[in-house]
Tab-separated table of C-alpha atoms and ligand atoms in Angstrom:
chain	number	residue	atom	x	y	z
A	1	UNK	CA	109.304	77.780	107.754
A	2	UNK	CA	111.554	78.931	110.628
A	3	UNK	CA	111.731	82.401	112.148
A	4	UNK	CA	114.761	83.235	109.992
A	5	UNK	CA	112.638	82.377	106.973
A	6	UNK	CA	110.317	85.315	107.611
A	7	UNK	CA	109.936	87.636	104.671
A	8	UNK	CA	110.641	91.342	104.958
A	9	UNK	CA	108.534	93.500	102.675
A	10	UNK	CA	109.831	97.000	101.953
A	11	UNK	CA	106.585	98.840	101.796
A	12	UNK	CA	104.804	102.095	101.339
A	13	UNK	CA	101.012	102.446	101.461
A	14	UNK	CA	98.916	103.162	98.356
A	15	UNK	CA	101.779	102.243	96.061
A	16	UNK	CA	102.739	99.390	93.767
A	17	UNK	CA	103.836	97.547	96.916
A	18	UNK	CA	100.196	96.881	97.819
A	19	UNK	CA	100.005	93.892	95.465
A	20	UNK	CA	102.931	92.178	97.179
A	21	UNK	CA	101.337	92.673	100.583
A	22	UNK	CA	97.933	91.419	99.467
A	23	UNK	CA	99.646	88.385	97.944
A	24	UNK	CA	101.520	87.689	101.198
A	25	UNK	CA	98.168	87.769	103.003
A	26	UNK	CA	96.527	85.512	100.410
A	27	UNK	CA	99.399	83.045	100.806
A	28	UNK	CA	99.274	83.123	104.598
A	29	UNK	CA	102.996	83.949	104.530
A	30	UNK	CA	104.873	85.106	107.653
A	31	UNK	CA	106.180	88.592	106.927
A	32	UNK	CA	107.340	91.809	108.523
A	33	UNK	CA	106.939	95.261	107.049
A	34	UNK	CA	109.802	97.682	106.622
A	35	UNK	CA	107.755	100.808	106.063
A	36	UNK	CA	109.030	103.782	104.100
A	37	UNK	CA	107.298	107.124	104.290
A	38	UNK	CA	107.415	108.108	100.637
A	39	UNK	CA	105.663	111.385	101.423
A	40	UNK	CA	108.776	112.228	103.460
A	41	UNK	CA	111.048	110.926	100.676
A	42	UNK	CA	112.515	108.066	102.737
A	43	UNK	CA	112.788	105.853	99.652
A	44	UNK	CA	115.296	108.286	98.154
A	45	UNK	CA	117.543	108.497	101.229
A	46	UNK	CA	120.818	106.587	101.632
A	47	UNK	CA	119.592	103.766	103.922
A	48	UNK	CA	116.983	102.568	101.428
A	49	UNK	CA	119.073	103.309	98.325
A	50	UNK	CA	121.669	100.964	99.842
A	51	UNK	CA	118.981	98.258	99.736
A	52	UNK	CA	117.401	99.096	96.381
A	53	UNK	CA	119.428	101.634	94.379
A	54	UNK	CA	116.305	102.396	92.325
A	55	UNK	CA	114.526	103.672	95.444
A	56	UNK	CA	111.404	101.720	94.485
A	57	UNK	CA	108.956	99.533	96.368
A	58	UNK	CA	108.016	96.750	96.552
A	59	UNK	CA	111.148	94.835	97.450
A	60	UNK	CA	111.380	91.773	99.635
A	61	UNK	CA	114.213	90.154	101.539
A	62	UNK	CA	114.058	86.439	102.133
A	63	UNK	CA	116.791	84.094	103.376
A	64	UNK	CA	119.251	86.963	102.967
A	65	UNK	CA	118.419	87.573	99.308
A	66	UNK	CA	116.768	90.684	97.923
A	67	UNK	CA	114.042	90.436	95.293
A	68	UNK	CA	112.790	93.575	93.573
A	69	UNK	CA	110.227	94.069	90.771
A	70	UNK	CA	106.568	93.189	91.150
A	71	UNK	CA	106.838	90.561	88.428
A	72	UNK	CA	109.672	88.682	90.145
A	73	UNK	CA	108.135	89.088	93.584
A	74	UNK	CA	104.775	87.699	92.419
A	75	UNK	CA	106.333	84.602	90.866
A	76	UNK	CA	108.756	84.080	93.752
A	77	UNK	CA	106.203	84.334	96.547
A	78	UNK	CA	103.548	82.192	94.885
A	79	UNK	CA	106.158	79.486	94.198
A	80	UNK	CA	107.354	79.667	97.802
A	81	UNK	CA	103.898	78.657	99.065
A	82	UNK	CA	102.611	76.146	96.495
A	83	UNK	CA	100.192	74.742	99.068
A	84	UNK	CA	98.189	77.983	98.788
A	85	UNK	CA	97.298	76.919	95.255
A	86	UNK	CA	97.996	80.301	93.642
A	87	UNK	CA	100.680	79.074	91.242
A	88	UNK	CA	100.376	76.500	88.470
A	89	UNK	CA	103.165	73.906	88.892
A	90	UNK	CA	105.945	73.339	86.363
A	91	UNK	CA	104.021	70.457	84.786
A	92	UNK	CA	100.724	72.376	84.599
A	93	UNK	CA	99.637	73.460	81.110
A	94	UNK	CA	98.750	76.874	82.557
A	95	UNK	CA	102.357	77.484	83.669
A	96	UNK	CA	103.475	79.105	80.413
A	97	UNK	CA	100.427	81.374	80.071
A	98	UNK	CA	100.705	82.210	83.787
A	99	UNK	CA	104.292	83.426	83.288
A	100	UNK	CA	103.281	85.165	80.078
A	101	UNK	CA	100.608	87.268	81.748
A	102	UNK	CA	102.743	88.173	84.740
A	103	UNK	CA	105.587	89.255	82.441
A	104	UNK	CA	103.096	91.113	80.222
A	105	UNK	CA	102.322	93.336	83.179
A	106	UNK	CA	105.934	94.522	83.520
A	107	UNK	CA	107.048	94.417	79.907
A	108	UNK	CA	103.985	95.712	78.062
A	109	UNK	CA	101.306	97.160	80.364
A	110	UNK	CA	103.526	99.347	82.572
A	111	UNK	CA	105.531	100.945	79.727
A	112	UNK	CA	102.324	101.641	77.794
A	113	UNK	CA	100.569	103.245	80.721
A	114	UNK	CA	103.566	105.338	81.709
A	115	UNK	CA	103.722	106.698	78.149
A	116	UNK	CA	100.000	107.456	78.371
A	117	UNK	CA	100.270	109.053	81.820
A	118	UNK	CA	103.182	111.236	80.651
A	119	UNK	CA	101.289	112.066	77.434
A	120	UNK	CA	104.403	110.943	75.565
A	121	UNK	CA	104.412	110.044	71.912
A	122	UNK	CA	104.858	106.248	71.900
A	123	UNK	CA	107.737	104.737	69.959
A	124	UNK	CA	106.875	103.475	66.464
A	125	UNK	CA	104.939	100.205	66.667
A	126	UNK	CA	107.906	98.069	65.630
A	127	UNK	CA	110.153	99.670	68.284
A	128	UNK	CA	107.638	99.924	71.122
A	129	UNK	CA	107.773	97.082	73.680
A	130	UNK	CA	103.964	96.950	73.682
A	131	UNK	CA	103.044	97.509	69.988
A	132	UNK	CA	100.372	100.141	70.692
A	133	UNK	CA	98.328	100.815	73.814
A	134	UNK	CA	94.926	99.892	72.350
A	135	UNK	CA	96.158	96.538	71.059
A	136	UNK	CA	97.952	95.839	74.340
A	137	UNK	CA	94.747	96.540	76.310
A	138	UNK	CA	92.394	94.683	73.965
A	139	UNK	CA	94.647	91.604	74.130
A	140	UNK	CA	94.428	91.717	77.931
A	141	UNK	CA	90.678	92.281	77.812
A	142	UNK	CA	90.187	89.266	75.517
A	143	UNK	CA	92.050	87.081	78.014
A	144	UNK	CA	89.984	88.410	80.930
A	145	UNK	CA	86.740	87.906	78.985
A	146	UNK	CA	87.162	84.149	79.509
A	147	UNK	CA	86.777	84.823	83.241
A	148	UNK	CA	86.112	84.886	86.007
A	149	UNK	CA	89.914	84.885	86.380
A	150	UNK	CA	92.782	85.047	83.878
A	151	UNK	CA	92.791	81.272	83.501
A	152	UNK	CA	89.140	80.474	84.104
A	153	UNK	CA	87.702	79.383	87.425
A	154	UNK	CA	90.850	79.149	89.538
A	155	UNK	CA	92.442	82.320	90.835
A	156	UNK	CA	96.257	82.578	90.647
A	157	UNK	CA	98.843	85.061	91.888
A	158	UNK	CA	98.685	86.677	88.441
A	159	UNK	CA	95.125	87.767	89.234
A	160	UNK	CA	96.243	89.511	92.408
A	161	UNK	CA	98.813	91.485	90.398
A	162	UNK	CA	96.357	92.367	87.619
A	163	UNK	CA	93.300	93.005	89.761
A	164	UNK	CA	95.157	95.560	91.850
A	165	UNK	CA	96.847	97.137	88.828
A	166	UNK	CA	93.503	97.556	87.080
A	167	UNK	CA	91.881	99.044	90.166
A	168	UNK	CA	94.602	101.723	90.308
A	169	UNK	CA	94.866	102.408	86.600
A	170	UNK	CA	91.105	102.705	86.084
A	171	UNK	CA	90.990	105.052	89.058
A	172	UNK	CA	93.633	107.218	87.356
A	173	UNK	CA	91.662	107.144	84.085
A	174	UNK	CA	94.478	105.345	82.235
A	175	UNK	CA	92.476	102.184	81.502
A	176	UNK	CA	88.910	102.464	80.187
A	177	UNK	CA	86.191	101.281	82.555
A	178	UNK	CA	84.844	98.525	80.327
A	179	UNK	CA	82.507	95.929	81.841
A	180	UNK	CA	85.176	93.257	81.640
A	181	UNK	CA	87.871	95.304	83.359
A	182	UNK	CA	85.484	96.670	85.998
A	183	UNK	CA	83.961	93.308	86.933
A	184	UNK	CA	87.375	91.656	87.106
A	185	UNK	CA	88.903	94.417	89.242
A	186	UNK	CA	85.870	94.388	91.553
A	187	UNK	CA	86.169	90.611	91.973
A	188	UNK	CA	89.743	91.005	93.264
A	189	UNK	CA	88.917	94.098	95.338
A	190	UNK	CA	86.099	92.211	97.092
A	191	UNK	CA	88.514	89.658	98.536
A	192	UNK	CA	89.144	89.942	102.299
A	193	UNK	CA	92.913	90.405	101.863
A	194	UNK	CA	92.439	93.366	99.529
A	195	UNK	CA	89.819	94.921	101.804
A	196	UNK	CA	91.976	94.522	104.883
A	197	UNK	CA	95.096	96.021	103.292
A	198	UNK	CA	93.108	98.908	101.760
A	199	UNK	CA	91.875	99.942	105.193
A	200	UNK	CA	95.356	99.558	106.712
A	201	UNK	CA	96.833	101.562	103.816
A	202	UNK	CA	94.397	104.435	104.319
A	203	UNK	CA	95.417	104.681	107.972
A	204	UNK	CA	99.137	104.377	107.219
A	205	UNK	CA	98.956	106.954	104.412
A	206	UNK	CA	97.216	109.431	106.735
A	207	UNK	CA	99.911	108.895	109.383
A	208	UNK	CA	102.624	109.420	106.757
A	209	UNK	CA	101.019	112.624	105.506
A	210	UNK	CA	100.786	113.952	109.056
A	211	UNK	CA	104.417	112.994	109.818
A	212	UNK	CA	105.704	114.476	106.561
A	213	UNK	CA	103.807	117.712	107.098
A	214	UNK	CA	104.974	118.100	110.698
B	301	GSH	N1	109.723	98.354	88.291
B	301	GSH	C1	109.230	98.440	89.637
B	301	GSH	C2	108.541	99.767	89.797
B	301	GSH	C3	108.016	99.970	91.195
B	301	GSH	C4	107.561	101.409	91.389
B	301	GSH	O1	107.429	102.193	90.437
B	301	GSH	N2	107.332	101.791	92.666
B	301	GSH	C5	106.940	103.133	93.013
B	301	GSH	C6	105.718	103.066	93.926
B	301	GSH	S1	104.198	103.173	93.107
B	301	GSH	C7	108.021	103.777	93.865
B	301	GSH	O2	108.619	103.106	94.683
B	301	GSH	N3	108.263	105.099	93.696
B	301	GSH	C8	109.093	105.848	94.559
B	301	GSH	C9	110.137	106.683	93.886
B	301	GSH	O3	110.489	106.406	92.744
B	301	GSH	O4	110.615	107.623	94.498
B	301	GSH	C10	108.296	97.262	89.951
B	301	GSH	O5	107.532	96.855	89.070
B	301	GSH	O6	108.319	96.754	91.082
């Protein structure tokens, strides 16, 4: 990987961008942060909207191309560093389930939890992208029950995405703190990359709050 191959991560602390940063650390990837102070609303100002019109993080730029969406970023980065062993190869029987569970995060889990957070009446079961929230969560829980990771003994990039998502969503009271969810989330949170980025995020978030309040 040459210098021009370095990855830029558009980032804000204590946000959905944390998963992308933890994954970059897990992969040993060379990256630079482009930090946005979301407390000061920088993600909604013209310079960043010109990069990602949705004003959302994470986004990454690599070899001149922009990738947004946690799901795409997770798959892209893990594939970029196959030697890190966090992605099942194309000929691996786990490849399909691996893609399934990463996509499930964006297509089923997020819409369900946003409805729950907003206290919105979900769409009828046949129209809802996630059937109903309880079924969506119990299906996830059954997969995690096989443990210790989504696909047994070997951790993949999908576990980084899910472990961090479950840590946040249990903290917000959106996902019940069942033994399976708690133990799984703790397993991911105990990893050095997660610990290191959590500490860095706390410091960065405090700096952002101070700057935004000034
Ligand atoms: N669909 C996006 C959603 C990302 C997202 O919601 N990011 C939040 C951070 S937690 C954000 O950037 N919010 C800032 C805003 O909308 O102003 C993904 O999965 O990557």
